[in-house]
């Protein structure tokens, strides 16, 4: 999950130099235990090259690029690459140990081997603990990481343009992490405060309010039919509903699909046989309940106690290992 989460940060922070050369990049990859018969290289918004495996089992092609950092996908994994016209780059790896095994040779290898090592070093950072730390601890850790990352970058005497681009990416990534942390702090302030109410259409008929469930814990899932990560949580949510069906808890899902997709929502709920209480918010992202909890990303899970107080405004996902420890323990 960590890699899925931080690919978003990587895509947002990719930087490019617009100095165009007249040559090409030659790229070749020898991949053991490959996940796909094709590779694709992309920027933050489009695929720029699809490379298929040849009769020798090798991916090889040429491409014309704007100098910068790209993402290389093999169907199940990805890695960052620095490409510059004139490079003749070869990669060798085992897809079963993607990041650990990738090694580059040829022109451009030095910068790309740095990126591979940077990825390994970054994977050792315990971001979950960092994001749950005290503010002074978090600030100090981010400052130290920035210093260490830039030191690692500058010591190898890499291509000046690459050094400049990667330094910017490091700064952007840590700034994004800091903003995420600050939002999490604001969300924590909502704990132990009265939960905002709602009056939403119920799939089973009529409308439902939060007060209808007073006396029970209410585990709220804010989601939408178009949200991939939301749909991925559905099997886990069903499992938790089954596990705790005889406990003092209501599993309640609030869709923030737009009004024009109301029938789509109803069809989805029926076809997927969604359990629990299924509600439809009155004004999607602009619904008062959504705004009250500062929800700007989904899925978002919230736990409310039997008295209507917010226990956790950013509760564990059903798929999270800590779900049973944090929520299950309240019900025993």
mmCIF file of C-alpha atoms in Angstrom:
data_model
loop_
_atom_site.group_PDB
_atom_site.id
_atom_site.type_symbol
_atom_site.label_atom_id
_atom_site.label_comp_id
_atom_site.label_asym_id
_atom_site.label_seq_id
_atom_site.Cartn_x
_atom_site.Cartn_y
_atom_site.Cartn_z
ATOM 1 C CA UNK A 1 0.000 0.000 0.000
ATOM 2 C CA UNK A 2 2.815 2.337 0.828
ATOM 3 C CA UNK A 3 4.111 2.177 -2.733
ATOM 4 C CA UNK A 4 0.626 2.757 -4.149
ATOM 5 C CA UNK A 5 0.214 5.776 -1.918
ATOM 6 C CA UNK A 6 3.606 7.374 -2.749
ATOM 7 C CA UNK A 7 3.314 6.838 -6.478
ATOM 8 C CA UNK A 8 0.829 9.726 -6.319
ATOM 9 C CA UNK A 9 3.476 11.953 -4.723
ATOM 10 C CA UNK A 10 6.051 10.795 -7.277
ATOM 11 C CA UNK A 11 3.752 11.602 -10.195
ATOM 12 C CA UNK A 12 2.963 15.058 -8.850
ATOM 13 C CA UNK A 13 6.601 15.915 -8.252
ATOM 14 C CA UNK A 14 8.125 14.823 -11.568
ATOM 15 C CA UNK A 15 10.142 17.659 -13.075
ATOM 16 C CA UNK A 16 11.317 18.265 -16.610
ATOM 17 C CA UNK A 17 13.901 20.365 -18.428
ATOM 18 C CA UNK A 18 12.728 21.755 -21.745
ATOM 19 C CA UNK A 19 16.118 21.912 -23.457
ATOM 20 C CA UNK A 20 15.531 19.689 -26.513
ATOM 21 C CA UNK A 21 18.304 17.744 -28.229
ATOM 22 C CA UNK A 22 18.199 16.116 -31.662
ATOM 23 C CA UNK A 23 19.322 12.648 -30.582
ATOM 24 C CA UNK A 24 17.445 9.759 -28.990
ATOM 25 C CA UNK A 25 17.492 7.611 -25.902
ATOM 26 C CA UNK A 26 18.223 3.951 -26.510
ATOM 27 C CA UNK A 27 16.777 1.820 -23.741
ATOM 28 C CA UNK A 28 17.087 -1.905 -23.158
ATOM 29 C CA UNK A 29 15.804 -4.032 -20.292
ATOM 30 C CA UNK A 30 16.526 -7.652 -19.386
ATOM 31 C CA UNK A 31 13.881 -8.703 -16.866
ATOM 32 C CA UNK A 32 13.773 -12.063 -15.123
ATOM 33 C CA UNK A 33 10.334 -13.225 -13.928
ATOM 34 C CA UNK A 34 8.704 -10.345 -15.773
ATOM 35 C CA UNK A 35 5.130 -9.346 -14.909
ATOM 36 C CA UNK A 36 4.196 -8.353 -18.439
ATOM 37 C CA UNK A 37 5.266 -8.609 -22.064
ATOM 38 C CA UNK A 38 5.343 -4.843 -22.311
ATOM 39 C CA UNK A 39 6.812 -1.891 -20.450
ATOM 40 C CA UNK A 40 5.586 1.643 -20.577
ATOM 41 C CA UNK A 41 7.329 4.885 -19.794
ATOM 42 C CA UNK A 42 5.160 7.777 -18.678
ATOM 43 C CA UNK A 43 5.189 11.348 -17.448
ATOM 44 C CA UNK A 44 2.737 12.584 -14.828
ATOM 45 C CA UNK A 45 -0.115 12.731 -17.337
ATOM 46 C CA UNK A 46 0.511 10.408 -20.281
ATOM 47 C CA UNK A 47 2.302 7.341 -21.598
ATOM 48 C CA UNK A 48 5.111 8.386 -23.931
ATOM 49 C CA UNK A 49 6.372 4.948 -24.947
ATOM 50 C CA UNK A 50 5.154 1.345 -24.944
ATOM 51 C CA UNK A 51 7.990 -1.181 -25.303
ATOM 52 C CA UNK A 52 7.182 -4.825 -26.081
ATOM 53 C CA UNK A 53 9.417 -7.818 -25.466
ATOM 54 C CA UNK A 54 11.272 -9.140 -28.521
ATOM 55 C CA UNK A 55 12.006 -12.753 -29.560
ATOM 56 C CA UNK A 56 15.057 -12.810 -27.295
ATOM 57 C CA UNK A 57 12.942 -11.856 -24.305
ATOM 58 C CA UNK A 58 14.426 -8.356 -24.187
ATOM 59 C CA UNK A 59 12.703 -4.975 -24.115
ATOM 60 C CA UNK A 60 14.520 -2.626 -26.457
ATOM 61 C CA UNK A 61 13.509 0.602 -28.190
ATOM 62 C CA UNK A 62 14.454 4.198 -28.853
ATOM 63 C CA UNK A 63 12.569 7.308 -27.862
ATOM 64 C CA UNK A 64 12.902 11.049 -28.105
ATOM 65 C CA UNK A 65 12.425 12.779 -24.761
ATOM 66 C CA UNK A 66 12.470 16.037 -22.916
ATOM 67 C CA UNK A 67 15.180 15.681 -20.318
ATOM 68 C CA UNK A 68 13.693 14.736 -16.979
ATOM 69 C CA UNK A 69 12.535 12.110 -14.531
ATOM 70 C CA UNK A 70 9.990 9.576 -15.772
ATOM 71 C CA UNK A 71 8.248 6.476 -14.445
ATOM 72 C CA UNK A 72 8.861 3.010 -15.888
ATOM 73 C CA UNK A 73 6.080 0.440 -15.304
ATOM 74 C CA UNK A 74 6.229 -3.298 -15.961
ATOM 75 C CA UNK A 75 2.576 -4.017 -15.237
ATOM 76 C CA UNK A 76 2.863 -4.562 -11.472
ATOM 77 C CA UNK A 77 5.821 -2.472 -10.329
ATOM 78 C CA UNK A 78 7.326 0.872 -11.220
ATOM 79 C CA UNK A 79 10.576 2.748 -10.868
ATOM 80 C CA UNK A 80 11.745 6.280 -11.535
ATOM 81 C CA UNK A 81 14.118 6.882 -14.450
ATOM 82 C CA UNK A 82 16.138 9.875 -15.554
ATOM 83 C CA UNK A 83 16.154 10.142 -19.358
ATOM 84 C CA UNK A 84 18.126 12.456 -21.577
ATOM 85 C CA UNK A 85 18.556 12.333 -25.330
ATOM 86 C CA UNK A 86 21.900 10.750 -26.124
ATOM 87 C CA UNK A 87 21.627 8.129 -23.362
ATOM 88 C CA UNK A 88 22.287 4.471 -24.211
ATOM 89 C CA UNK A 89 20.840 2.814 -21.154
ATOM 90 C CA UNK A 90 20.523 -0.822 -20.137
ATOM 91 C CA UNK A 91 18.616 -2.159 -17.133
ATOM 92 C CA UNK A 92 18.833 -5.623 -15.634
ATOM 93 C CA UNK A 93 16.509 -6.816 -12.882
ATOM 94 C CA UNK A 94 14.406 -9.574 -11.371
ATOM 95 C CA UNK A 95 10.735 -8.559 -11.155
ATOM 96 C CA UNK A 96 10.317 -10.643 -7.980
ATOM 97 C CA UNK A 97 12.749 -8.275 -6.254
ATOM 98 C CA UNK A 98 12.130 -5.242 -8.415
ATOM 99 C CA UNK A 99 13.667 -2.354 -6.501
ATOM 100 C CA UNK A 100 16.373 -4.443 -4.837
ATOM 101 C CA UNK A 101 17.682 -6.003 -8.052
ATOM 102 C CA UNK A 102 17.592 -3.243 -10.657
ATOM 103 C CA UNK A 103 21.026 -2.225 -11.956
ATOM 104 C CA UNK A 104 21.786 0.081 -14.872
ATOM 105 C CA UNK A 105 24.753 0.161 -17.228
ATOM 106 C CA UNK A 106 25.731 2.283 -20.195
ATOM 107 C CA UNK A 107 25.440 6.012 -20.746
ATOM 108 C CA UNK A 108 23.132 7.463 -18.080
ATOM 109 C CA UNK A 109 23.669 4.619 -15.628
ATOM 110 C CA UNK A 110 25.116 6.743 -12.836
ATOM 111 C CA UNK A 111 22.032 8.921 -12.388
ATOM 112 C CA UNK A 112 19.631 5.974 -12.696
ATOM 113 C CA UNK A 113 21.544 3.806 -10.235
ATOM 114 C CA UNK A 114 21.326 6.732 -7.815
ATOM 115 C CA UNK A 115 17.519 6.787 -8.244
ATOM 116 C CA UNK A 116 17.345 3.035 -7.579
ATOM 117 C CA UNK A 117 19.378 3.407 -4.386
ATOM 118 C CA UNK A 118 17.346 6.429 -3.299
ATOM 119 C CA UNK A 119 14.157 4.364 -3.666
ATOM 120 C CA UNK A 120 15.600 1.620 -1.453
ATOM 121 C CA UNK A 121 16.686 4.126 1.186
ATOM 122 C CA UNK A 122 13.295 5.847 1.146
ATOM 123 C CA UNK A 123 11.487 2.509 1.546
ATOM 124 C CA UNK A 124 13.190 2.080 4.930
ATOM 125 C CA UNK A 125 11.521 5.215 6.311
ATOM 126 C CA UNK A 126 8.639 4.371 8.656
ATOM 127 C CA UNK A 127 6.184 6.962 7.353
ATOM 128 C CA UNK A 128 3.278 5.616 9.401
ATOM 129 C CA UNK A 129 5.155 6.220 12.656
ATOM 130 C CA UNK A 130 6.406 9.563 11.383
ATOM 131 C CA UNK A 131 2.898 10.762 10.519
ATOM 132 C CA UNK A 132 1.660 9.774 13.972
ATOM 133 C CA UNK A 133 4.510 11.458 15.845
ATOM 134 C CA UNK A 134 4.442 14.702 17.839
ATOM 135 C CA UNK A 135 4.842 17.854 15.775
ATOM 136 C CA UNK A 136 8.334 18.668 17.079
ATOM 137 C CA UNK A 137 9.473 15.109 16.364
ATOM 138 C CA UNK A 138 7.953 15.213 12.884
ATOM 139 C CA UNK A 139 9.524 18.575 12.016
ATOM 140 C CA UNK A 140 12.963 17.450 13.182
ATOM 141 C CA UNK A 141 12.731 14.147 11.298
ATOM 142 C CA UNK A 142 11.696 15.855 8.040
ATOM 143 C CA UNK A 143 14.545 18.370 8.371
ATOM 144 C CA UNK A 144 17.063 15.577 8.958
ATOM 145 C CA UNK A 145 15.718 13.544 6.043
ATOM 146 C CA UNK A 146 15.962 16.512 3.704
ATOM 147 C CA UNK A 147 19.550 17.135 4.777
ATOM 148 C CA UNK A 148 20.498 13.453 4.348
ATOM 149 C CA UNK A 149 18.752 13.125 0.980
ATOM 150 C CA UNK A 150 20.429 16.205 -0.479
ATOM 151 C CA UNK A 151 23.802 15.130 0.923
ATOM 152 C CA UNK A 152 23.425 11.735 -0.766
ATOM 153 C CA UNK A 153 22.476 13.486 -4.011
ATOM 154 C CA UNK A 154 25.368 15.946 -4.059
ATOM 155 C CA UNK A 155 28.194 13.627 -3.017
ATOM 156 C CA UNK A 156 28.141 11.539 -6.214
ATOM 157 C CA UNK A 157 28.854 14.426 -8.611
ATOM 158 C CA UNK A 158 25.947 13.586 -10.882
ATOM 159 C CA UNK A 159 24.742 15.438 -13.976
ATOM 160 C CA UNK A 160 24.068 19.063 -12.863
ATOM 161 C CA UNK A 161 20.639 19.139 -14.512
ATOM 162 C CA UNK A 162 19.692 15.863 -12.833
ATOM 163 C CA UNK A 163 20.931 17.117 -9.468
ATOM 164 C CA UNK A 164 18.812 20.241 -9.790
ATOM 165 C CA UNK A 165 15.685 18.296 -10.813
ATOM 166 C CA UNK A 166 16.059 15.679 -8.099
ATOM 167 C CA UNK A 167 16.694 18.288 -5.418
ATOM 168 C CA UNK A 168 13.426 19.950 -6.407
ATOM 169 C CA UNK A 169 11.630 16.578 -6.290
ATOM 170 C CA UNK A 170 13.000 15.884 -2.796
ATOM 171 C CA UNK A 171 11.825 19.270 -1.572
ATOM 172 C CA UNK A 172 8.385 18.887 -3.199
ATOM 173 C CA UNK A 173 7.917 15.400 -1.761
ATOM 174 C CA UNK A 174 8.769 16.485 1.787
ATOM 175 C CA UNK A 175 6.580 19.574 1.443
ATOM 176 C CA UNK A 176 3.707 17.326 0.357
ATOM 177 C CA UNK A 177 4.345 15.070 3.347
ATOM 178 C CA UNK A 178 4.328 18.088 5.660
ATOM 179 C CA UNK A 179 1.032 19.366 4.275
ATOM 180 C CA UNK A 180 -0.486 15.914 4.697
ATOM 181 C CA UNK A 181 0.719 15.836 8.293
ATOM 182 C CA UNK A 182 -0.762 19.272 9.030
ATOM 183 C CA UNK A 183 -4.135 18.179 7.669
ATOM 184 C CA UNK A 184 -3.967 15.082 9.852
ATOM 185 C CA UNK A 185 -3.345 17.300 12.893
ATOM 186 C CA UNK A 186 -6.421 19.363 12.070
ATOM 187 C CA UNK A 187 -8.467 16.183 11.715
ATOM 188 C CA UNK A 188 -7.300 14.923 15.122
ATOM 189 C CA UNK A 189 -8.703 18.064 16.707
ATOM 190 C CA UNK A 190 -12.178 16.795 15.773
ATOM 191 C CA UNK A 191 -11.790 13.792 18.076
ATOM 192 C CA UNK A 192 -13.829 14.026 21.300
ATOM 193 C CA UNK A 193 -16.148 16.612 19.738
ATOM 194 C CA UNK A 194 -19.848 16.157 18.858
ATOM 195 C CA UNK A 195 -20.246 14.448 15.495
ATOM 196 C CA UNK A 196 -22.103 16.546 12.903
ATOM 197 C CA UNK A 197 -25.478 15.133 12.008
ATOM 198 C CA UNK A 198 -26.940 14.388 8.585
ATOM 199 C CA UNK A 199 -30.311 13.634 7.037
ATOM 200 C CA UNK A 200 -29.627 11.510 3.951
ATOM 201 C CA UNK A 201 -31.563 9.243 1.620
ATOM 202 C CA UNK A 202 -31.401 5.604 2.729
ATOM 203 C CA UNK A 203 -31.151 2.886 0.068
ATOM 204 C CA UNK A 204 -33.617 0.836 2.118
ATOM 205 C CA UNK A 205 -36.162 3.670 1.928
ATOM 206 C CA UNK A 206 -36.827 7.054 3.515
ATOM 207 C CA UNK A 207 -34.078 9.077 5.160
ATOM 208 C CA UNK A 208 -31.719 8.473 8.069
ATOM 209 C CA UNK A 209 -30.028 10.764 10.564
ATOM 210 C CA UNK A 210 -27.098 10.153 12.878
ATOM 211 C CA UNK A 211 -29.491 10.381 15.829
ATOM 212 C CA UNK A 212 -31.310 7.293 14.530
ATOM 213 C CA UNK A 213 -28.349 5.232 15.708
ATOM 214 C CA UNK A 214 -27.845 6.792 19.125
ATOM 215 C CA UNK A 215 -26.817 4.180 21.687
ATOM 216 C CA UNK A 216 -24.574 2.381 19.206
ATOM 217 C CA UNK A 217 -21.102 2.924 17.835
ATOM 218 C CA UNK A 218 -21.322 4.109 14.230
ATOM 219 C CA UNK A 219 -18.509 3.285 11.810
ATOM 220 C CA UNK A 220 -18.916 5.613 8.843
ATOM 221 C CA UNK A 221 -17.460 5.005 5.389
ATOM 222 C CA UNK A 222 -17.447 8.083 3.123
ATOM 223 C CA UNK A 223 -17.014 6.801 -0.430
ATOM 224 C CA UNK A 224 -18.174 6.992 -4.072
ATOM 225 C CA UNK A 225 -18.859 4.467 -6.809
ATOM 226 C CA UNK A 226 -16.138 5.972 -9.030
ATOM 227 C CA UNK A 227 -13.440 5.635 -6.343
ATOM 228 C CA UNK A 228 -11.137 2.642 -6.934
ATOM 229 C CA UNK A 229 -9.600 2.583 -3.427
ATOM 230 C CA UNK A 230 -13.143 2.805 -1.984
ATOM 231 C CA UNK A 231 -14.271 -0.243 -3.953
ATOM 232 C CA UNK A 232 -11.124 -2.096 -2.891
ATOM 233 C CA UNK A 233 -12.225 -1.759 0.746
ATOM 234 C CA UNK A 234 -15.673 -3.291 0.152
ATOM 235 C CA UNK A 235 -14.687 -6.969 0.705
ATOM 236 C CA UNK A 236 -12.895 -6.010 3.942
ATOM 237 C CA UNK A 237 -15.858 -3.915 5.073
ATOM 238 C CA UNK A 238 -18.238 -6.831 4.450
ATOM 239 C CA UNK A 239 -15.948 -9.100 6.478
ATOM 240 C CA UNK A 240 -15.930 -6.676 9.436
ATOM 241 C CA UNK A 241 -19.709 -6.323 9.264
ATOM 242 C CA UNK A 242 -20.030 -10.103 9.453
ATOM 243 C CA UNK A 243 -17.488 -10.393 12.262
ATOM 244 C CA UNK A 244 -19.179 -7.762 14.446
ATOM 245 C CA UNK A 245 -22.804 -8.273 13.392
ATOM 246 C CA UNK A 246 -23.875 -9.114 16.944
ATOM 247 C CA UNK A 247 -21.987 -6.235 18.571
ATOM 248 C CA UNK A 248 -23.169 -2.738 19.457
ATOM 249 C CA UNK A 249 -22.042 -1.137 16.203
ATOM 250 C CA UNK A 250 -23.641 0.077 12.975
ATOM 251 C CA UNK A 251 -21.686 0.054 9.719
ATOM 252 C CA UNK A 252 -22.884 3.048 7.731
ATOM 253 C CA UNK A 253 -21.727 4.097 4.259
ATOM 254 C CA UNK A 254 -22.281 7.591 2.854
ATOM 255 C CA UNK A 255 -21.909 7.977 -0.900
ATOM 256 C CA UNK A 256 -20.757 11.355 -2.164
ATOM 257 C CA UNK A 257 -21.569 10.588 -5.783
ATOM 258 C CA UNK A 258 -23.117 13.548 -7.586
ATOM 259 C CA UNK A 259 -26.893 13.841 -7.800
ATOM 260 C CA UNK A 260 -26.862 12.853 -11.477
ATOM 261 C CA UNK A 261 -25.337 9.509 -10.459
ATOM 262 C CA UNK A 262 -28.032 8.672 -7.920
ATOM 263 C CA UNK A 263 -29.417 5.797 -10.004
ATOM 264 C CA UNK A 264 -25.901 4.552 -10.679
ATOM 265 C CA UNK A 265 -25.338 4.445 -6.909
ATOM 266 C CA UNK A 266 -28.572 2.505 -6.327
ATOM 267 C CA UNK A 267 -27.657 0.001 -9.030
ATOM 268 C CA UNK A 268 -24.141 -0.412 -7.615
ATOM 269 C CA UNK A 269 -25.417 -1.020 -4.071
ATOM 270 C CA UNK A 270 -27.833 -3.645 -5.337
ATOM 271 C CA UNK A 271 -25.491 -5.448 -7.704
ATOM 272 C CA UNK A 272 -22.624 -5.553 -5.214
ATOM 273 C CA UNK A 273 -24.984 -6.578 -2.406
ATOM 274 C CA UNK A 274 -23.545 -3.937 -0.093
ATOM 275 C CA UNK A 275 -24.428 -4.495 3.530
ATOM 276 C CA UNK A 276 -24.925 -2.163 6.465
ATOM 277 C CA UNK A 277 -26.747 1.162 6.159
ATOM 278 C CA UNK A 278 -26.310 2.735 2.704
ATOM 279 C CA UNK A 279 -26.908 6.490 2.479
ATOM 280 C CA UNK A 280 -26.603 9.066 -0.307
ATOM 281 C CA UNK A 281 -25.231 12.521 0.659
ATOM 282 C CA UNK A 282 -27.259 15.552 -0.372
ATOM 283 C CA UNK A 283 -24.522 17.604 -2.060
ATOM 284 C CA UNK A 284 -21.511 15.352 -2.787
ATOM 285 C CA UNK A 285 -18.217 17.019 -1.702
ATOM 286 C CA UNK A 286 -20.110 20.135 -0.602
ATOM 287 C CA UNK A 287 -22.349 18.259 1.838
ATOM 288 C CA UNK A 288 -22.232 19.779 5.312
ATOM 289 C CA UNK A 289 -21.164 16.489 6.917
ATOM 290 C CA UNK A 290 -18.243 16.175 4.488
ATOM 291 C CA UNK A 291 -17.146 19.769 5.060
ATOM 292 C CA UNK A 292 -17.460 19.455 8.834
ATOM 293 C CA UNK A 293 -14.939 16.620 8.841
ATOM 294 C CA UNK A 294 -12.624 18.402 6.365
ATOM 295 C CA UNK A 295 -12.849 15.464 3.964
ATOM 296 C CA UNK A 296 -10.829 16.111 0.818
ATOM 297 C CA UNK A 297 -9.971 12.514 -0.071
ATOM 298 C CA UNK A 298 -11.815 9.185 -0.004
ATOM 299 C CA UNK A 299 -12.305 6.613 1.281
ATOM 300 C CA UNK A 300 -12.499 8.200 4.696
ATOM 301 C CA UNK A 301 -13.593 6.315 7.786
ATOM 302 C CA UNK A 302 -15.011 7.859 10.965
ATOM 303 C CA UNK A 303 -15.986 6.301 14.285
ATOM 304 C CA UNK A 304 -18.722 7.854 16.441
ATOM 305 C CA UNK A 305 -19.569 6.628 19.948
ATOM 306 C CA UNK A 306 -23.041 5.764 21.339
ATOM 307 C CA UNK A 307 -23.437 9.328 22.674
ATOM 308 C CA UNK A 308 -22.760 10.916 19.291
ATOM 309 C CA UNK A 309 -19.168 11.977 20.041
ATOM 310 C CA UNK A 310 -16.383 11.553 17.520
ATOM 311 C CA UNK A 311 -14.015 8.816 18.658
ATOM 312 C CA UNK A 312 -11.740 8.997 15.620
ATOM 313 C CA UNK A 313 -12.283 11.383 12.697
ATOM 314 C CA UNK A 314 -9.803 9.362 10.640
ATOM 315 C CA UNK A 315 -10.459 5.802 11.769
ATOM 316 C CA UNK A 316 -8.586 2.738 10.445
ATOM 317 C CA UNK A 317 -9.715 1.281 7.154
ATOM 318 C CA UNK A 318 -11.402 -2.134 7.291
ATOM 319 C CA UNK A 319 -8.298 -3.561 5.602
ATOM 320 C CA UNK A 320 -5.932 -2.058 8.195
ATOM 321 C CA UNK A 321 -4.343 -4.448 10.726
ATOM 322 C CA UNK A 322 -5.137 -2.015 13.554
ATOM 323 C CA UNK A 323 -8.895 -2.094 12.874
ATOM 324 C CA UNK A 324 -9.584 -4.949 15.296
ATOM 325 C CA UNK A 325 -7.210 -3.566 17.906
ATOM 326 C CA UNK A 326 -8.682 -0.059 17.871
ATOM 327 C CA UNK A 327 -12.343 -0.647 17.072
ATOM 328 C CA UNK A 328 -12.875 -4.264 17.964
ATOM 329 C CA UNK A 329 -11.553 -3.663 21.469
ATOM 330 C CA UNK A 330 -14.329 -1.112 22.105
ATOM 331 C CA UNK A 331 -16.993 -3.697 21.379
ATOM 332 C CA UNK A 332 -15.835 -6.512 23.638
#
